[in-house]
PDB file of C-alpha atoms in Angstrom:
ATOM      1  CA  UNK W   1      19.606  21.755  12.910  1.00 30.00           C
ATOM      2  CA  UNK W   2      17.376  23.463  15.772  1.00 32.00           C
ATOM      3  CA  UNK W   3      17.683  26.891  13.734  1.00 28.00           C
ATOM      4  CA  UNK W   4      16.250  25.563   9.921  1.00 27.00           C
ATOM      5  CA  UNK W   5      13.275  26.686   9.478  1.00 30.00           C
ATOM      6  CA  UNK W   6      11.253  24.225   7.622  1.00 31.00           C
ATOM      7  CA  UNK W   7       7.786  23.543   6.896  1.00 34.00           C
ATOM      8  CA  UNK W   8       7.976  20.394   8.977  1.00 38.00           C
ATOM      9  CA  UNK W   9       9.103  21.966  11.975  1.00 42.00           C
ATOM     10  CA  UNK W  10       7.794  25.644  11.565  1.00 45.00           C
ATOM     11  CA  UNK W  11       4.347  27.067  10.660  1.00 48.00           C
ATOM     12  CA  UNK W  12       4.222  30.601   8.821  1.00 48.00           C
ATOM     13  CA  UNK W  13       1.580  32.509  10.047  1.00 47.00           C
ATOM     14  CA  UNK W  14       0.679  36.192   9.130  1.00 47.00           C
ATOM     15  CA  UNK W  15       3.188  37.218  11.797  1.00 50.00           C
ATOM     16  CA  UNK W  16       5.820  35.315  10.764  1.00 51.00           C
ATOM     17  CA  UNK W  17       7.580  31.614  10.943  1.00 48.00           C
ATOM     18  CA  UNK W  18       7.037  30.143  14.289  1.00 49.00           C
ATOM     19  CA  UNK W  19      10.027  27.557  15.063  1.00 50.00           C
ATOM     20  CA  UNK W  20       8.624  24.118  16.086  1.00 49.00           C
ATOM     21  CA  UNK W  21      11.333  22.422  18.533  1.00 48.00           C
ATOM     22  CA  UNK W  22      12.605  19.068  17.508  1.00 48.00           C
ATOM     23  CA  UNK W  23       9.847  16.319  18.704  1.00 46.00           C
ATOM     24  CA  UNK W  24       7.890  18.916  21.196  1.00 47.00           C
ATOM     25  CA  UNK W  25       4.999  19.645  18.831  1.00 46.00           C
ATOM     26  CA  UNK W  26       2.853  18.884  21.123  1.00 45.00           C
ATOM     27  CA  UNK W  27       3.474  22.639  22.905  1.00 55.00           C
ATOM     28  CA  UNK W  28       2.750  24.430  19.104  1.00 57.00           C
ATOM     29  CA  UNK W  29      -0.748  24.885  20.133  1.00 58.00           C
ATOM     30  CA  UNK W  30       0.191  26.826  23.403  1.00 62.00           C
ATOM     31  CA  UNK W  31       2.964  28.970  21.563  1.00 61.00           C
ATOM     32  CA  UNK W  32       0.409  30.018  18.187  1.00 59.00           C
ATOM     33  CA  UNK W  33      -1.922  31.183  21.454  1.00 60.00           C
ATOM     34  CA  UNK W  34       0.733  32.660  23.349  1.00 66.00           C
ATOM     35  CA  UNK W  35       1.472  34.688  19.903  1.00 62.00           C
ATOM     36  CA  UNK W  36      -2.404  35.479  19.440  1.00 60.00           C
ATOM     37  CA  UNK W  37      -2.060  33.170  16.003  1.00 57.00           C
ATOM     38  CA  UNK W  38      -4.959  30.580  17.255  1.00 53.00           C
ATOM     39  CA  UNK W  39      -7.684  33.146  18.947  1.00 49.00           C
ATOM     40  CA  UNK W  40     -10.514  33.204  16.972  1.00 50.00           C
ATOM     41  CA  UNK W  41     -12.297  29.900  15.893  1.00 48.00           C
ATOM     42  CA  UNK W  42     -12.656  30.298  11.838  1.00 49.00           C
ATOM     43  CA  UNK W  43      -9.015  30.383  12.216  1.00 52.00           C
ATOM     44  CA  UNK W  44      -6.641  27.834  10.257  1.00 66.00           C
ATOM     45  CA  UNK W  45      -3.986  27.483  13.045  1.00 67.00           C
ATOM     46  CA  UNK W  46      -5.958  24.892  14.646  1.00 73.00           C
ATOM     47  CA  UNK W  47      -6.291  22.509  11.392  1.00 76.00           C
ATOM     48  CA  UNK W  48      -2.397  23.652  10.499  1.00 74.00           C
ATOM     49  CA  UNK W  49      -1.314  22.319  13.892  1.00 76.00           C
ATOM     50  CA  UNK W  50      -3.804  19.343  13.584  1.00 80.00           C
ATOM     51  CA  UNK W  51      -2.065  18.171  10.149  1.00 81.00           C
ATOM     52  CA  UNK W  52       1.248  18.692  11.725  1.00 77.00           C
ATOM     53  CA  UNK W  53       0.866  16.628  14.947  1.00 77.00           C
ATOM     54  CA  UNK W  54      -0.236  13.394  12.800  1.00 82.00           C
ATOM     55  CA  UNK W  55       2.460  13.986  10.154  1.00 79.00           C
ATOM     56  CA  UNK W  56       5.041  13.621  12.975  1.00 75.00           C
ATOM     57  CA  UNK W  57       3.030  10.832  14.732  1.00 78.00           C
ATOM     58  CA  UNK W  58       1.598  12.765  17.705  1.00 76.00           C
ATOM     59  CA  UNK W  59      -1.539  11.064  17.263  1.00 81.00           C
ATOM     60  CA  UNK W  60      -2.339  11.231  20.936  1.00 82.00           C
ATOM     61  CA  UNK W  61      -2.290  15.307  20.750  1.00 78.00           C
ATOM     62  CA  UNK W  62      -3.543  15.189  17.435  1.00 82.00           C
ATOM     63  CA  UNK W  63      -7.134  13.668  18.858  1.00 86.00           C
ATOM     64  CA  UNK W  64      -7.412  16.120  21.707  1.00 83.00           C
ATOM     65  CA  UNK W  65      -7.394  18.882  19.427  1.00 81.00           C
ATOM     66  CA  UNK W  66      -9.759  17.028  17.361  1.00 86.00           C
ATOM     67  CA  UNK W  67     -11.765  17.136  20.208  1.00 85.00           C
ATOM     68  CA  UNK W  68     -11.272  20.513  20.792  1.00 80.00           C
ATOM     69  CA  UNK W  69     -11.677  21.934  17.148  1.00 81.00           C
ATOM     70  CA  UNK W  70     -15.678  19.575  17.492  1.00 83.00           C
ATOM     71  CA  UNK W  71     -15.973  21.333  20.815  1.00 81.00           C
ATOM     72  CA  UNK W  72     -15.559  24.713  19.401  1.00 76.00           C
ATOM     73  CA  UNK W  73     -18.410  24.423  16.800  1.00 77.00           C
ATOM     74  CA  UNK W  74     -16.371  26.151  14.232  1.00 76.00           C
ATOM     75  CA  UNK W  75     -18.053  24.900  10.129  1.00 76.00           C
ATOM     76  CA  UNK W  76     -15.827  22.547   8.904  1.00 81.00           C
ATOM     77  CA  UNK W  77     -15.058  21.924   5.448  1.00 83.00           C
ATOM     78  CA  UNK W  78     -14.473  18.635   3.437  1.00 86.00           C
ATOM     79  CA  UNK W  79     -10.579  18.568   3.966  1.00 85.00           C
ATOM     80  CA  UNK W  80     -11.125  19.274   7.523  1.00 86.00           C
ATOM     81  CA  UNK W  81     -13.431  16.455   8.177  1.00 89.00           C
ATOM     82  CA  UNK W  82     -11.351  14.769   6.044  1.00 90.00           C
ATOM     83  CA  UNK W  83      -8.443  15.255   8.543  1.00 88.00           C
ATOM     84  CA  UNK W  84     -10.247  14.661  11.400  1.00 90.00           C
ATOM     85  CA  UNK W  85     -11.306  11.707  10.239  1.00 92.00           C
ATOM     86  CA  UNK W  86      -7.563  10.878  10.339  1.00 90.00           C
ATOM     87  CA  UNK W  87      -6.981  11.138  14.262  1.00 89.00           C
ATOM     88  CA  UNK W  88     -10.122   9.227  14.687  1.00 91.00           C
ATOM     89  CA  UNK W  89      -8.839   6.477  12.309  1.00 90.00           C
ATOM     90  CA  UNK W  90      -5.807   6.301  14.292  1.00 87.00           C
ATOM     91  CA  UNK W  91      -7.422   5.484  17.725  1.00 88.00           C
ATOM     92  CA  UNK W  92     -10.391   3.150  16.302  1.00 88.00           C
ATOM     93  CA  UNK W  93     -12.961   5.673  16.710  1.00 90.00           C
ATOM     94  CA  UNK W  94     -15.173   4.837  13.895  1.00 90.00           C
ATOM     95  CA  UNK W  95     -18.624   5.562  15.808  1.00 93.00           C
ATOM     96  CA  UNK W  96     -16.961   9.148  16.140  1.00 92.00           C
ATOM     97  CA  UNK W  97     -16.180   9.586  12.165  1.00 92.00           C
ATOM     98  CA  UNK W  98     -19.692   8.383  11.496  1.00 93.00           C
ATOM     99  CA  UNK W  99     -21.229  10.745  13.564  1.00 92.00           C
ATOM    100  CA  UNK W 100     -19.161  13.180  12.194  1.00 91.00           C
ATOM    101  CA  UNK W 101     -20.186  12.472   8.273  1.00 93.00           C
ATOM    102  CA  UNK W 102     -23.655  12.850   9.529  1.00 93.00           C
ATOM    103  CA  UNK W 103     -23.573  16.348  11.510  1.00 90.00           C
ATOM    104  CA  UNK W 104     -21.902  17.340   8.044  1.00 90.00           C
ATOM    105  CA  UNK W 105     -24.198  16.130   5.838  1.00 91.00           C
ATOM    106  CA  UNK W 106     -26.759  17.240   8.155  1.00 90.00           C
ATOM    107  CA  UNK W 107     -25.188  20.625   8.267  1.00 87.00           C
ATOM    108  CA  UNK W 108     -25.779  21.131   4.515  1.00 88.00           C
ATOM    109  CA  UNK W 109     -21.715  20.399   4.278  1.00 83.00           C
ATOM    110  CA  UNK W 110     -22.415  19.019   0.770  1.00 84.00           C
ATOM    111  CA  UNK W 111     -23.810  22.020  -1.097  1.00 86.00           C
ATOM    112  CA  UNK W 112     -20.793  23.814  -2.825  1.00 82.00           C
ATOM    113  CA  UNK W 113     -18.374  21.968  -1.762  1.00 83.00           C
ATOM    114  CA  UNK W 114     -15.900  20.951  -5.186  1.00 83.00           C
ATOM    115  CA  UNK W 115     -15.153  16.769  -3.485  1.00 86.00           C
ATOM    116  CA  UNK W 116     -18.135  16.277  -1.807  1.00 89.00           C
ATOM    117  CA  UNK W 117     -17.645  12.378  -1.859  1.00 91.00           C
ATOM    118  CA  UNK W 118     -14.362  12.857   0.716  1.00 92.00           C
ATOM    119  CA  UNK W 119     -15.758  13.121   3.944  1.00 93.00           C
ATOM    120  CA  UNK W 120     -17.987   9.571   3.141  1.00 94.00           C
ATOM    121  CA  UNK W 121     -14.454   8.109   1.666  1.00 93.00           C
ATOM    122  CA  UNK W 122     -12.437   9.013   4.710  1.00 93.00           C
ATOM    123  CA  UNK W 123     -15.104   7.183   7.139  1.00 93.00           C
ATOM    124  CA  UNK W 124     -14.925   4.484   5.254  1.00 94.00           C
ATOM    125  CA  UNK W 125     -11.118   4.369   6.250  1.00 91.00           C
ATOM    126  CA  UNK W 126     -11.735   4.957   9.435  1.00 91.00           C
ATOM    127  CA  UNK W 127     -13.983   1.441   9.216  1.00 89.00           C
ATOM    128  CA  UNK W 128     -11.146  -0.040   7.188  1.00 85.00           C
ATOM    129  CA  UNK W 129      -9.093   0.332  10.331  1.00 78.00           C
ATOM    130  CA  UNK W 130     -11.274  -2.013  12.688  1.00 78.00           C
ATOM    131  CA  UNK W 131     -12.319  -4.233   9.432  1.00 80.00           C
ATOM    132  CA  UNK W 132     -16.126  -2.599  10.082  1.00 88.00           C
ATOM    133  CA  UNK W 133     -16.774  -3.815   6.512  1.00 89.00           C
ATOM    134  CA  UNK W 134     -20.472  -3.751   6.820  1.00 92.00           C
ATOM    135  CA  UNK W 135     -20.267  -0.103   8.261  1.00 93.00           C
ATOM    136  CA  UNK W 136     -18.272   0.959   4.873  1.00 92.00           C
ATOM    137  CA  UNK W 137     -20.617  -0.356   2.435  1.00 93.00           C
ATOM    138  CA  UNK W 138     -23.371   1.121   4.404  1.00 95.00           C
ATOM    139  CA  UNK W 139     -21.475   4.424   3.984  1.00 95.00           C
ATOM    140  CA  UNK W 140     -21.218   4.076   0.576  1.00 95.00           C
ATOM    141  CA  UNK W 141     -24.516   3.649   0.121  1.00 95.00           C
ATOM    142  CA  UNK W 142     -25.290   6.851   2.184  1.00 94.00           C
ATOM    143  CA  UNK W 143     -22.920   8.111  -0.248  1.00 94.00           C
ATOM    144  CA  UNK W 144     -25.170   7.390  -3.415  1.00 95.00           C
ATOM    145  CA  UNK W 145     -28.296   8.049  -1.346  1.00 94.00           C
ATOM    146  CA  UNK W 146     -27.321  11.790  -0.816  1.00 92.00           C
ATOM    147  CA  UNK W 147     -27.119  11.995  -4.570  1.00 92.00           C
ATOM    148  CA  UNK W 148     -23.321  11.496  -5.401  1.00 92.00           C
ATOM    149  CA  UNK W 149     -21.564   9.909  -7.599  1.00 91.00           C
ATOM    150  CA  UNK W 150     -19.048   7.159  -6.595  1.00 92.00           C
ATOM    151  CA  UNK W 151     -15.437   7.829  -8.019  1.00 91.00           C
ATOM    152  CA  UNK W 152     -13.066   5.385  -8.385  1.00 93.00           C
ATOM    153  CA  UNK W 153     -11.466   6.533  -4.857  1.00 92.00           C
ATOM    154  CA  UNK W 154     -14.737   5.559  -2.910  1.00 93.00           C
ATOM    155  CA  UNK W 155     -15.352   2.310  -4.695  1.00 94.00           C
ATOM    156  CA  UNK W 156     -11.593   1.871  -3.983  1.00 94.00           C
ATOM    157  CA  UNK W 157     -12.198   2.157  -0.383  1.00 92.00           C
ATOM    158  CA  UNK W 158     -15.456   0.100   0.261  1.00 92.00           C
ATOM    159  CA  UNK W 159     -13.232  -2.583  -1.854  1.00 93.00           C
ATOM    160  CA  UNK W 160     -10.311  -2.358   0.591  1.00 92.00           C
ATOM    161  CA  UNK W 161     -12.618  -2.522   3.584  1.00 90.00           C
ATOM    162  CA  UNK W 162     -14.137  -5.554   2.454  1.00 89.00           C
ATOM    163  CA  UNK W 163     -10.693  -7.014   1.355  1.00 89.00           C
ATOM    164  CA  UNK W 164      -9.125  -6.180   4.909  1.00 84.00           C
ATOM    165  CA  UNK W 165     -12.245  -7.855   7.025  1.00 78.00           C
ATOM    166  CA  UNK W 166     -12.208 -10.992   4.688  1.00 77.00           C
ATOM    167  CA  UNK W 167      -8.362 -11.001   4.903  1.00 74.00           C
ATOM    168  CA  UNK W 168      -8.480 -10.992   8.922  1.00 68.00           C
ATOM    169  CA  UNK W 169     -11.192 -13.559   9.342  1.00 61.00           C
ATOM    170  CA  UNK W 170      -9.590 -16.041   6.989  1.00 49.00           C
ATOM    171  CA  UNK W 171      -6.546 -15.517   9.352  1.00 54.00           C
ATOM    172  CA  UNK W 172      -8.429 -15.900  12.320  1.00 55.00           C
ATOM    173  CA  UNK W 173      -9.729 -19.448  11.299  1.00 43.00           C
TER     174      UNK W 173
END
């Protein structure tokens, strides 16, 4: 079982598959530097490894290298805020995905890219994870206000944000 190498426990770099041991994903980082895969910033390993550790539910390791990929000022594209956003959802840090959208936007993260709209959507699920309803429709709004079009998955969202929070207070009474 150790010895398959599949995509869930390996990642294929330009040197080659790198074997992931069973549940220790948490040590891929350190190997893809060890084999000079993860040097240079621009690189993918760091968002490969990223998607990895929250498909297998290391979301504790998956937010320090969250962390680290912000710390490294590397541009980040839609997807990648997009998967960022999902660490941050994970540990109810909302304030962090909203100040996220806005370095992007304010980074000109916008212009050229094909989905646009994600980034906004996946705050708003990051404020559908703490029921911050009135934080998602502001988003949304910020959404329109930076000239985009809402699709069906953003109004989707806000809608699901504002079903969760009235679904929790009504239990709450």
């Amino acid at each position: 079982d150790d010895d398959l190498w599949l995509m869930n426990r390996g990642i294929r770099g330009k040197k080659g598959w790198i074997r992931l041991p069973e549940r220790k994903h948490r040590t891929v980082l350190q190997e893809l530097r060890k084999r000079n895969l993860v040097f240079d910033p621009t690189t993918q390993g760091y968002k490969i490894v990223l998607d990895i550790m929250l498909s297998r539910g290391f979301n504790d390791e998956a937010i320090k290298l969250w962390d680290e990929i912000r710390e490294t000022g590397m541009p980040l594209k839609s997807s990648d805020i997009c998967l960022g956003m999902k660490a941050l959802a994970l540990h109810g840090r909302w304030q962090d995905a909203i100040e996220t959208l806005q370095e992007h936007v304010r980074a000109g993260g916008l212009k050229g890219d094909p989905m646009p709209d994600r980034p906004f959507c996946a705050a708003m699920g990051t404020c559908r994870q703490d029921a911050k309803w009135e934080v998602a429709l502001q988003i949304f709004e910020d959404l329109i206000a930076n000239g985009l079009l809402p699709d069906v998955f953003a109004y989707n969202q806000v809608m699901a944000c504002c079903e969760d929070a009235r679904s929790k207070s009504a239990t709450e009474v």
